């Protein structure tokens, strides 16, 4: 009888797994999402820049709606205004005559749907990537390829870095600060079990402000592999530096960032 009981219980469990569960996800009014990353890559004029505006959407929606017909400007310390014009109703706004200046302050102004959004940030400098090294016996099992991008931190300066490693199939992001490494040569780290000989990796280092470092640090914690399980506290909304001047309660998502950037390409050996 006990064996029969176990069989019946197993049958019930397997059957219950086949039931379709409708998840009732609450819907909220769409908010403006601001992707305003001004990047001045070393060796370029930095005059061509873009800002992308979208709207938040329900969790299961596959399409991200663009925010069309906004008025977008960036103003520098000398009150020079750079106008960003939308391209073909895509929500992407471009400017071809931007003038980047290290340590200069810039103000973003967006007029959208009768409301005004603003943010102010400083264009941060960055140190170049010195060398890239590869290790073929990395990872827990000793069979993963590890990549280290070395850079030399300036002495007696407070610096923050945003590193991205991009392949054809993956993008990895990390932030670093020099609190314990000031003036030393240190490295950003990347490893992927799917890396193979011949793969191309684009490594980019962005100079960032302390506030953006804190913003990204929280985002990366929430979105990483250790970001929690079914019994963890749900992530809180991470507020960027953009604010709604007209209706503060209708705050936007996203961030206005200005960075000098250095990028190198590396081929896995």
PDB file of C-alpha atoms in Angstrom:
ATOM      1  CA  UNK A   1       0.000   0.000   0.000  1.00  0.00           C
ATOM      2  CA  UNK A   2       2.822   2.369   0.784  1.00  0.00           C
ATOM      3  CA  UNK A   3       4.397   1.858  -2.662  1.00  0.00           C
ATOM      4  CA  UNK A   4       1.031   2.472  -4.319  1.00  0.00           C
ATOM      5  CA  UNK A   5       0.638   5.675  -2.292  1.00  0.00           C
ATOM      6  CA  UNK A   6       4.014   6.966  -3.491  1.00  0.00           C
ATOM      7  CA  UNK A   7       3.096   6.178  -7.100  1.00  0.00           C
ATOM      8  CA  UNK A   8      -0.201   8.045  -6.819  1.00  0.00           C
ATOM      9  CA  UNK A   9       1.503  11.056  -5.237  1.00  0.00           C
ATOM     10  CA  UNK A  10       4.169  11.127  -7.980  1.00  0.00           C
ATOM     11  CA  UNK A  11       1.438  10.963 -10.615  1.00  0.00           C
ATOM     12  CA  UNK A  12      -0.340  13.911  -9.030  1.00  0.00           C
ATOM     13  CA  UNK A  13       2.865  15.965  -8.910  1.00  0.00           C
ATOM     14  CA  UNK A  14       3.703  15.275 -12.552  1.00  0.00           C
ATOM     15  CA  UNK A  15       0.167  16.114 -13.630  1.00  0.00           C
ATOM     16  CA  UNK A  16       0.168  19.358 -11.666  1.00  0.00           C
ATOM     17  CA  UNK A  17       3.316  20.480 -13.477  1.00  0.00           C
ATOM     18  CA  UNK A  18       1.390  20.465 -16.744  1.00  0.00           C
ATOM     19  CA  UNK A  19      -1.127  23.076 -15.593  1.00  0.00           C
ATOM     20  CA  UNK A  20      -0.878  26.501 -17.244  1.00  0.00           C
ATOM     21  CA  UNK A  21      -0.477  29.302 -14.732  1.00  0.00           C
ATOM     22  CA  UNK A  22      -1.552  32.787 -15.754  1.00  0.00           C
ATOM     23  CA  UNK A  23       0.675  35.374 -14.114  1.00  0.00           C
ATOM     24  CA  UNK A  24      -1.159  38.583 -13.370  1.00  0.00           C
ATOM     25  CA  UNK A  25       1.537  41.220 -13.854  1.00  0.00           C
ATOM     26  CA  UNK A  26       0.392  44.690 -12.767  1.00  0.00           C
ATOM     27  CA  UNK A  27       0.584  47.350 -15.459  1.00  0.00           C
ATOM     28  CA  UNK A  28       1.813  50.871 -14.746  1.00  0.00           C
ATOM     29  CA  UNK A  29       1.621  53.974 -16.923  1.00  0.00           C
ATOM     30  CA  UNK A  30       4.643  54.154 -19.242  1.00  0.00           C
ATOM     31  CA  UNK A  31       7.608  56.229 -18.111  1.00  0.00           C
ATOM     32  CA  UNK A  32      10.243  57.919 -20.223  1.00  0.00           C
ATOM     33  CA  UNK A  33      13.469  55.889 -20.472  1.00  0.00           C
ATOM     34  CA  UNK A  34      16.541  58.029 -21.175  1.00  0.00           C
ATOM     35  CA  UNK A  35      19.670  56.441 -22.671  1.00  0.00           C
ATOM     36  CA  UNK A  36      21.891  59.519 -22.916  1.00  0.00           C
ATOM     37  CA  UNK A  37      25.492  58.307 -23.079  1.00  0.00           C
ATOM     38  CA  UNK A  38      27.834  60.878 -24.617  1.00  0.00           C
ATOM     39  CA  UNK A  39      31.059  59.002 -25.438  1.00  0.00           C
ATOM     40  CA  UNK A  40      34.200  60.727 -26.688  1.00  0.00           C
ATOM     41  CA  UNK A  41      36.451  57.985 -28.020  1.00  0.00           C
ATOM     42  CA  UNK A  42      40.155  58.795 -28.023  1.00  0.00           C
ATOM     43  CA  UNK A  43      41.427  59.617 -31.492  1.00  0.00           C
ATOM     44  CA  UNK A  44      38.077  61.033 -32.677  1.00  0.00           C
ATOM     45  CA  UNK A  45      36.536  64.499 -32.656  1.00  0.00           C
ATOM     46  CA  UNK A  46      33.593  63.324 -30.591  1.00  0.00           C
ATOM     47  CA  UNK A  47      31.261  65.512 -32.620  1.00  0.00           C
ATOM     48  CA  UNK A  48      28.772  62.779 -33.576  1.00  0.00           C
ATOM     49  CA  UNK A  49      26.577  61.816 -30.644  1.00  0.00           C
ATOM     50  CA  UNK A  50      23.169  60.252 -30.093  1.00  0.00           C
ATOM     51  CA  UNK A  51      20.557  60.014 -27.357  1.00  0.00           C
ATOM     52  CA  UNK A  52      17.885  57.317 -27.344  1.00  0.00           C
ATOM     53  CA  UNK A  53      14.439  57.811 -25.799  1.00  0.00           C
ATOM     54  CA  UNK A  54      11.979  54.973 -25.273  1.00  0.00           C
ATOM     55  CA  UNK A  55       8.982  54.233 -23.082  1.00  0.00           C
ATOM     56  CA  UNK A  56       8.717  51.573 -20.416  1.00  0.00           C
ATOM     57  CA  UNK A  57       6.491  48.643 -21.380  1.00  0.00           C
ATOM     58  CA  UNK A  58       4.784  45.688 -19.650  1.00  0.00           C
ATOM     59  CA  UNK A  59       7.160  42.861 -18.701  1.00  0.00           C
ATOM     60  CA  UNK A  60       6.010  40.375 -21.335  1.00  0.00           C
ATOM     61  CA  UNK A  61       5.881  42.872 -24.226  1.00  0.00           C
ATOM     62  CA  UNK A  62       8.502  42.115 -26.873  1.00  0.00           C
ATOM     63  CA  UNK A  63       8.478  45.559 -28.470  1.00  0.00           C
ATOM     64  CA  UNK A  64       9.957  48.657 -26.814  1.00  0.00           C
ATOM     65  CA  UNK A  65       8.040  51.745 -27.986  1.00  0.00           C
ATOM     66  CA  UNK A  66      10.125  54.788 -28.978  1.00  0.00           C
ATOM     67  CA  UNK A  67       9.453  58.209 -27.478  1.00  0.00           C
ATOM     68  CA  UNK A  68       8.787  60.324 -30.547  1.00  0.00           C
ATOM     69  CA  UNK A  69       8.636  64.087 -31.152  1.00  0.00           C
ATOM     70  CA  UNK A  70      10.688  65.128 -28.130  1.00  0.00           C
ATOM     71  CA  UNK A  71      12.785  68.286 -28.066  1.00  0.00           C
ATOM     72  CA  UNK A  72      16.285  67.298 -26.928  1.00  0.00           C
ATOM     73  CA  UNK A  73      19.187  69.635 -26.198  1.00  0.00           C
ATOM     74  CA  UNK A  74      22.514  69.524 -24.367  1.00  0.00           C
ATOM     75  CA  UNK A  75      24.005  72.807 -23.123  1.00  0.00           C
ATOM     76  CA  UNK A  76      27.624  73.355 -22.080  1.00  0.00           C
ATOM     77  CA  UNK A  77      29.103  75.724 -19.481  1.00  0.00           C
ATOM     78  CA  UNK A  78      29.359  78.530 -22.053  1.00  0.00           C
ATOM     79  CA  UNK A  79      25.617  78.230 -22.802  1.00  0.00           C
ATOM     80  CA  UNK A  80      26.286  76.743 -26.229  1.00  0.00           C
ATOM     81  CA  UNK A  81      23.251  74.630 -27.125  1.00  0.00           C
ATOM     82  CA  UNK A  82      23.578  71.376 -29.066  1.00  0.00           C
ATOM     83  CA  UNK A  83      20.293  70.310 -30.658  1.00  0.00           C
ATOM     84  CA  UNK A  84      19.544  66.602 -31.096  1.00  0.00           C
ATOM     85  CA  UNK A  85      17.140  65.778 -33.941  1.00  0.00           C
ATOM     86  CA  UNK A  86      15.077  62.592 -34.160  1.00  0.00           C
ATOM     87  CA  UNK A  87      15.817  60.141 -36.974  1.00  0.00           C
ATOM     88  CA  UNK A  88      12.751  58.720 -38.769  1.00  0.00           C
ATOM     89  CA  UNK A  89      10.517  58.359 -35.706  1.00  0.00           C
ATOM     90  CA  UNK A  90      12.929  55.863 -34.133  1.00  0.00           C
ATOM     91  CA  UNK A  91      13.314  57.593 -30.783  1.00  0.00           C
ATOM     92  CA  UNK A  92      17.009  58.079 -31.626  1.00  0.00           C
ATOM     93  CA  UNK A  93      18.091  61.725 -31.540  1.00  0.00           C
ATOM     94  CA  UNK A  94      21.401  62.730 -33.136  1.00  0.00           C
ATOM     95  CA  UNK A  95      23.781  65.681 -33.199  1.00  0.00           C
ATOM     96  CA  UNK A  96      26.745  66.151 -35.545  1.00  0.00           C
ATOM     97  CA  UNK A  97      28.495  69.183 -34.067  1.00  0.00           C
ATOM     98  CA  UNK A  98      28.938  68.313 -30.409  1.00  0.00           C
ATOM     99  CA  UNK A  99      32.070  69.722 -28.734  1.00  0.00           C
ATOM    100  CA  UNK A 100      33.428  67.512 -25.901  1.00  0.00           C
ATOM    101  CA  UNK A 101      35.626  69.004 -23.187  1.00  0.00           C
ATOM    102  CA  UNK A 102      37.166  67.079 -20.295  1.00  0.00           C
ATOM    103  CA  UNK A 103      35.931  68.149 -16.832  1.00  0.00           C
ATOM    104  CA  UNK A 104      33.304  70.433 -18.367  1.00  0.00           C
ATOM    105  CA  UNK A 105      29.717  70.345 -17.122  1.00  0.00           C
ATOM    106  CA  UNK A 106      26.792  69.717 -19.481  1.00  0.00           C
ATOM    107  CA  UNK A 107      23.029  69.923 -18.950  1.00  0.00           C
ATOM    108  CA  UNK A 108      20.518  67.695 -20.724  1.00  0.00           C
ATOM    109  CA  UNK A 109      17.042  69.100 -21.377  1.00  0.00           C
ATOM    110  CA  UNK A 110      14.193  67.015 -22.780  1.00  0.00           C
ATOM    111  CA  UNK A 111      10.700  68.290 -23.500  1.00  0.00           C
ATOM    112  CA  UNK A 112       8.317  65.379 -23.990  1.00  0.00           C
ATOM    113  CA  UNK A 113       4.558  64.981 -23.759  1.00  0.00           C
ATOM    114  CA  UNK A 114       4.133  68.337 -22.025  1.00  0.00           C
ATOM    115  CA  UNK A 115       6.773  67.657 -19.370  1.00  0.00           C
ATOM    116  CA  UNK A 116      10.399  68.772 -18.963  1.00  0.00           C
ATOM    117  CA  UNK A 117      13.223  66.454 -17.925  1.00  0.00           C
ATOM    118  CA  UNK A 118      16.731  67.628 -16.968  1.00  0.00           C
ATOM    119  CA  UNK A 119      20.082  66.255 -15.814  1.00  0.00           C
ATOM    120  CA  UNK A 120      23.561  67.689 -15.295  1.00  0.00           C
ATOM    121  CA  UNK A 121      26.824  65.743 -15.496  1.00  0.00           C
ATOM    122  CA  UNK A 122      30.560  66.254 -16.052  1.00  0.00           C
ATOM    123  CA  UNK A 123      32.575  64.748 -18.909  1.00  0.00           C
ATOM    124  CA  UNK A 124      35.091  62.449 -17.210  1.00  0.00           C
ATOM    125  CA  UNK A 125      38.546  61.534 -18.566  1.00  0.00           C
ATOM    126  CA  UNK A 126      39.856  57.963 -18.821  1.00  0.00           C
ATOM    127  CA  UNK A 127      43.200  56.182 -18.885  1.00  0.00           C
ATOM    128  CA  UNK A 128      44.068  54.026 -21.884  1.00  0.00           C
ATOM    129  CA  UNK A 129      44.281  50.235 -21.928  1.00  0.00           C
ATOM    130  CA  UNK A 130      47.974  49.318 -21.628  1.00  0.00           C
ATOM    131  CA  UNK A 131      48.020  45.633 -22.538  1.00  0.00           C
ATOM    132  CA  UNK A 132      45.714  42.626 -22.834  1.00  0.00           C
ATOM    133  CA  UNK A 133      46.709  39.233 -21.434  1.00  0.00           C
ATOM    134  CA  UNK A 134      45.129  35.811 -21.919  1.00  0.00           C
ATOM    135  CA  UNK A 135      45.036  32.800 -19.614  1.00  0.00           C
ATOM    136  CA  UNK A 136      43.827  29.442 -20.940  1.00  0.00           C
ATOM    137  CA  UNK A 137      43.456  27.487 -17.696  1.00  0.00           C
ATOM    138  CA  UNK A 138      41.070  29.746 -15.816  1.00  0.00           C
ATOM    139  CA  UNK A 139      37.688  29.159 -14.264  1.00  0.00           C
ATOM    140  CA  UNK A 140      36.651  26.743 -11.523  1.00  0.00           C
ATOM    141  CA  UNK A 141      37.473  23.676 -13.613  1.00  0.00           C
ATOM    142  CA  UNK A 142      40.630  25.144 -15.176  1.00  0.00           C
ATOM    143  CA  UNK A 143      39.387  24.960 -18.771  1.00  0.00           C
ATOM    144  CA  UNK A 144      38.094  28.496 -19.379  1.00  0.00           C
ATOM    145  CA  UNK A 145      39.789  31.332 -21.245  1.00  0.00           C
ATOM    146  CA  UNK A 146      40.335  34.427 -19.119  1.00  0.00           C
ATOM    147  CA  UNK A 147      41.117  37.900 -20.467  1.00  0.00           C
ATOM    148  CA  UNK A 148      42.740  40.705 -18.460  1.00  0.00           C
ATOM    149  CA  UNK A 149      42.862  44.295 -19.735  1.00  0.00           C
ATOM    150  CA  UNK A 150      45.550  46.218 -17.823  1.00  0.00           C
ATOM    151  CA  UNK A 151      45.415  49.980 -17.280  1.00  0.00           C
ATOM    152  CA  UNK A 152      47.467  52.405 -15.154  1.00  0.00           C
ATOM    153  CA  UNK A 153      45.493  54.494 -12.700  1.00  0.00           C
ATOM    154  CA  UNK A 154      46.629  58.152 -12.370  1.00  0.00           C
ATOM    155  CA  UNK A 155      48.349  59.041  -9.090  1.00  0.00           C
ATOM    156  CA  UNK A 156      46.525  61.100  -6.440  1.00  0.00           C
ATOM    157  CA  UNK A 157      43.275  61.258  -8.383  1.00  0.00           C
ATOM    158  CA  UNK A 158      39.900  59.767  -7.534  1.00  0.00           C
ATOM    159  CA  UNK A 159      38.876  57.752 -10.583  1.00  0.00           C
ATOM    160  CA  UNK A 160      35.990  55.515 -11.551  1.00  0.00           C
ATOM    161  CA  UNK A 161      35.814  53.219 -14.572  1.00  0.00           C
ATOM    162  CA  UNK A 162      33.134  51.438 -16.571  1.00  0.00           C
ATOM    163  CA  UNK A 163      34.509  48.481 -18.578  1.00  0.00           C
ATOM    164  CA  UNK A 164      32.687  46.584 -21.318  1.00  0.00           C
ATOM    165  CA  UNK A 165      33.817  43.398 -23.069  1.00  0.00           C
ATOM    166  CA  UNK A 166      31.858  42.636 -26.253  1.00  0.00           C
ATOM    167  CA  UNK A 167      31.874  39.544 -28.463  1.00  0.00           C
ATOM    168  CA  UNK A 168      29.477  38.487 -31.218  1.00  0.00           C
ATOM    169  CA  UNK A 169      27.324  36.679 -28.651  1.00  0.00           C
ATOM    170  CA  UNK A 170      27.967  38.348 -25.297  1.00  0.00           C
ATOM    171  CA  UNK A 171      28.399  41.682 -23.530  1.00  0.00           C
ATOM    172  CA  UNK A 172      29.912  41.874 -20.056  1.00  0.00           C
ATOM    173  CA  UNK A 173      30.012  45.067 -17.989  1.00  0.00           C
ATOM    174  CA  UNK A 174      31.867  45.912 -14.785  1.00  0.00           C
ATOM    175  CA  UNK A 175      32.643  49.050 -12.788  1.00  0.00           C
ATOM    176  CA  UNK A 176      35.863  49.743 -10.895  1.00  0.00           C
ATOM    177  CA  UNK A 177      37.153  52.404  -8.516  1.00  0.00           C
ATOM    178  CA  UNK A 178      40.700  53.206  -7.408  1.00  0.00           C
ATOM    179  CA  UNK A 179      40.103  53.469  -3.658  1.00  0.00           C
ATOM    180  CA  UNK A 180      42.704  50.776  -2.930  1.00  0.00           C
ATOM    181  CA  UNK A 181      44.689  50.870  -6.186  1.00  0.00           C
ATOM    182  CA  UNK A 182      45.486  54.560  -6.679  1.00  0.00           C
ATOM    183  CA  UNK A 183      48.447  55.050  -8.995  1.00  0.00           C
ATOM    184  CA  UNK A 184      48.903  51.349  -9.719  1.00  0.00           C
ATOM    185  CA  UNK A 185      48.564  49.206 -12.815  1.00  0.00           C
ATOM    186  CA  UNK A 186      45.423  47.121 -12.398  1.00  0.00           C
ATOM    187  CA  UNK A 187      43.203  45.105 -14.692  1.00  0.00           C
ATOM    188  CA  UNK A 188      39.623  44.547 -15.762  1.00  0.00           C
ATOM    189  CA  UNK A 189      38.649  40.892 -16.026  1.00  0.00           C
ATOM    190  CA  UNK A 190      36.540  38.869 -18.455  1.00  0.00           C
ATOM    191  CA  UNK A 191      35.884  35.137 -18.728  1.00  0.00           C
ATOM    192  CA  UNK A 192      33.368  33.097 -20.714  1.00  0.00           C
ATOM    193  CA  UNK A 193      33.189  29.322 -21.005  1.00  0.00           C
ATOM    194  CA  UNK A 194      32.179  29.712 -24.673  1.00  0.00           C
ATOM    195  CA  UNK A 195      35.252  31.720 -25.697  1.00  0.00           C
ATOM    196  CA  UNK A 196      37.219  30.054 -28.488  1.00  0.00           C
ATOM    197  CA  UNK A 197      40.405  30.697 -30.410  1.00  0.00           C
ATOM    198  CA  UNK A 198      39.751  33.296 -33.112  1.00  0.00           C
ATOM    199  CA  UNK A 199      36.928  35.083 -31.276  1.00  0.00           C
ATOM    200  CA  UNK A 200      37.116  38.877 -31.463  1.00  0.00           C
ATOM    201  CA  UNK A 201      36.666  40.869 -28.246  1.00  0.00           C
ATOM    202  CA  UNK A 202      36.097  44.620 -28.190  1.00  0.00           C
ATOM    203  CA  UNK A 203      37.300  46.063 -24.883  1.00  0.00           C
ATOM    204  CA  UNK A 204      36.165  49.579 -23.946  1.00  0.00           C
ATOM    205  CA  UNK A 205      37.047  51.613 -20.872  1.00  0.00           C
ATOM    206  CA  UNK A 206      34.857  54.626 -20.010  1.00  0.00           C
ATOM    207  CA  UNK A 207      35.728  57.316 -17.489  1.00  0.00           C
ATOM    208  CA  UNK A 208      32.701  57.853 -15.233  1.00  0.00           C
ATOM    209  CA  UNK A 209      31.579  59.939 -12.275  1.00  0.00           C
ATOM    210  CA  UNK A 210      31.238  58.557  -8.759  1.00  0.00           C
ATOM    211  CA  UNK A 211      27.453  58.840  -8.971  1.00  0.00           C
ATOM    212  CA  UNK A 212      27.293  56.792 -12.168  1.00  0.00           C
ATOM    213  CA  UNK A 213      29.640  54.243 -10.596  1.00  0.00           C
ATOM    214  CA  UNK A 214      27.191  53.816  -7.706  1.00  0.00           C
ATOM    215  CA  UNK A 215      24.228  53.666 -10.105  1.00  0.00           C
ATOM    216  CA  UNK A 216      25.809  50.925 -12.234  1.00  0.00           C
ATOM    217  CA  UNK A 217      27.153  49.024  -9.222  1.00  0.00           C
ATOM    218  CA  UNK A 218      23.604  48.545  -7.942  1.00  0.00           C
ATOM    219  CA  UNK A 219      22.240  47.664 -11.395  1.00  0.00           C
ATOM    220  CA  UNK A 220      24.951  45.064 -12.005  1.00  0.00           C
ATOM    221  CA  UNK A 221      24.342  43.510  -8.596  1.00  0.00           C
ATOM    222  CA  UNK A 222      20.632  43.156  -9.333  1.00  0.00           C
ATOM    223  CA  UNK A 223      21.109  41.768 -12.840  1.00  0.00           C
ATOM    224  CA  UNK A 224      24.081  39.452 -12.220  1.00  0.00           C
ATOM    225  CA  UNK A 225      24.173  35.718 -11.585  1.00  0.00           C
ATOM    226  CA  UNK A 226      24.078  36.373  -7.847  1.00  0.00           C
ATOM    227  CA  UNK A 227      21.191  38.797  -8.103  1.00  0.00           C
ATOM    228  CA  UNK A 228      18.889  36.715  -5.904  1.00  0.00           C
ATOM    229  CA  UNK A 229      16.477  33.809  -6.058  1.00  0.00           C
ATOM    230  CA  UNK A 230      12.755  33.250  -5.556  1.00  0.00           C
ATOM    231  CA  UNK A 231      12.972  34.028  -1.823  1.00  0.00           C
ATOM    232  CA  UNK A 232      15.193  37.114  -2.127  1.00  0.00           C
ATOM    233  CA  UNK A 233      14.009  40.678  -1.624  1.00  0.00           C
ATOM    234  CA  UNK A 234      12.813  42.061  -4.938  1.00  0.00           C
ATOM    235  CA  UNK A 235      15.100  44.667  -6.544  1.00  0.00           C
ATOM    236  CA  UNK A 236      14.217  48.300  -5.910  1.00  0.00           C
ATOM    237  CA  UNK A 237      13.910  50.872  -8.668  1.00  0.00           C
ATOM    238  CA  UNK A 238      17.340  52.409  -9.264  1.00  0.00           C
ATOM    239  CA  UNK A 239      17.022  56.141  -9.868  1.00  0.00           C
ATOM    240  CA  UNK A 240      19.438  57.837 -12.223  1.00  0.00           C
ATOM    241  CA  UNK A 241      20.405  61.509 -12.366  1.00  0.00           C
ATOM    242  CA  UNK A 242      17.522  62.543 -14.652  1.00  0.00           C
ATOM    243  CA  UNK A 243      14.525  64.234 -13.060  1.00  0.00           C
ATOM    244  CA  UNK A 244      11.109  65.443 -14.147  1.00  0.00           C
ATOM    245  CA  UNK A 245      10.914  69.178 -13.450  1.00  0.00           C
ATOM    246  CA  UNK A 246       7.212  69.375 -14.302  1.00  0.00           C
ATOM    247  CA  UNK A 247       5.921  66.362 -12.370  1.00  0.00           C
ATOM    248  CA  UNK A 248       8.544  64.853 -10.002  1.00  0.00           C
ATOM    249  CA  UNK A 249       6.318  61.845  -9.264  1.00  0.00           C
ATOM    250  CA  UNK A 250       6.536  60.842 -12.926  1.00  0.00           C
ATOM    251  CA  UNK A 251      10.294  60.376 -12.753  1.00  0.00           C
ATOM    252  CA  UNK A 252      12.128  58.868 -15.749  1.00  0.00           C
ATOM    253  CA  UNK A 253      14.385  55.817 -15.915  1.00  0.00           C
ATOM    254  CA  UNK A 254      17.921  55.970 -17.250  1.00  0.00           C
ATOM    255  CA  UNK A 255      20.970  58.167 -16.938  1.00  0.00           C
ATOM    256  CA  UNK A 256      22.780  61.106 -18.555  1.00  0.00           C
ATOM    257  CA  UNK A 257      26.493  60.205 -18.740  1.00  0.00           C
ATOM    258  CA  UNK A 258      29.487  61.838 -20.439  1.00  0.00           C
ATOM    259  CA  UNK A 259      32.700  59.841 -20.791  1.00  0.00           C
ATOM    260  CA  UNK A 260      36.015  59.897 -22.521  1.00  0.00           C
ATOM    261  CA  UNK A 261      36.521  56.341 -23.759  1.00  0.00           C
ATOM    262  CA  UNK A 262      39.336  54.099 -24.945  1.00  0.00           C
ATOM    263  CA  UNK A 263      38.706  50.967 -26.973  1.00  0.00           C
ATOM    264  CA  UNK A 264      40.904  48.114 -28.202  1.00  0.00           C
ATOM    265  CA  UNK A 265      40.226  44.924 -30.143  1.00  0.00           C
ATOM    266  CA  UNK A 266      41.665  41.576 -29.109  1.00  0.00           C
ATOM    267  CA  UNK A 267      41.678  38.231 -30.916  1.00  0.00           C
ATOM    268  CA  UNK A 268      41.603  35.138 -28.694  1.00  0.00           C
ATOM    269  CA  UNK A 269      44.801  33.142 -29.257  1.00  0.00           C
TER     270      UNK A 269
END
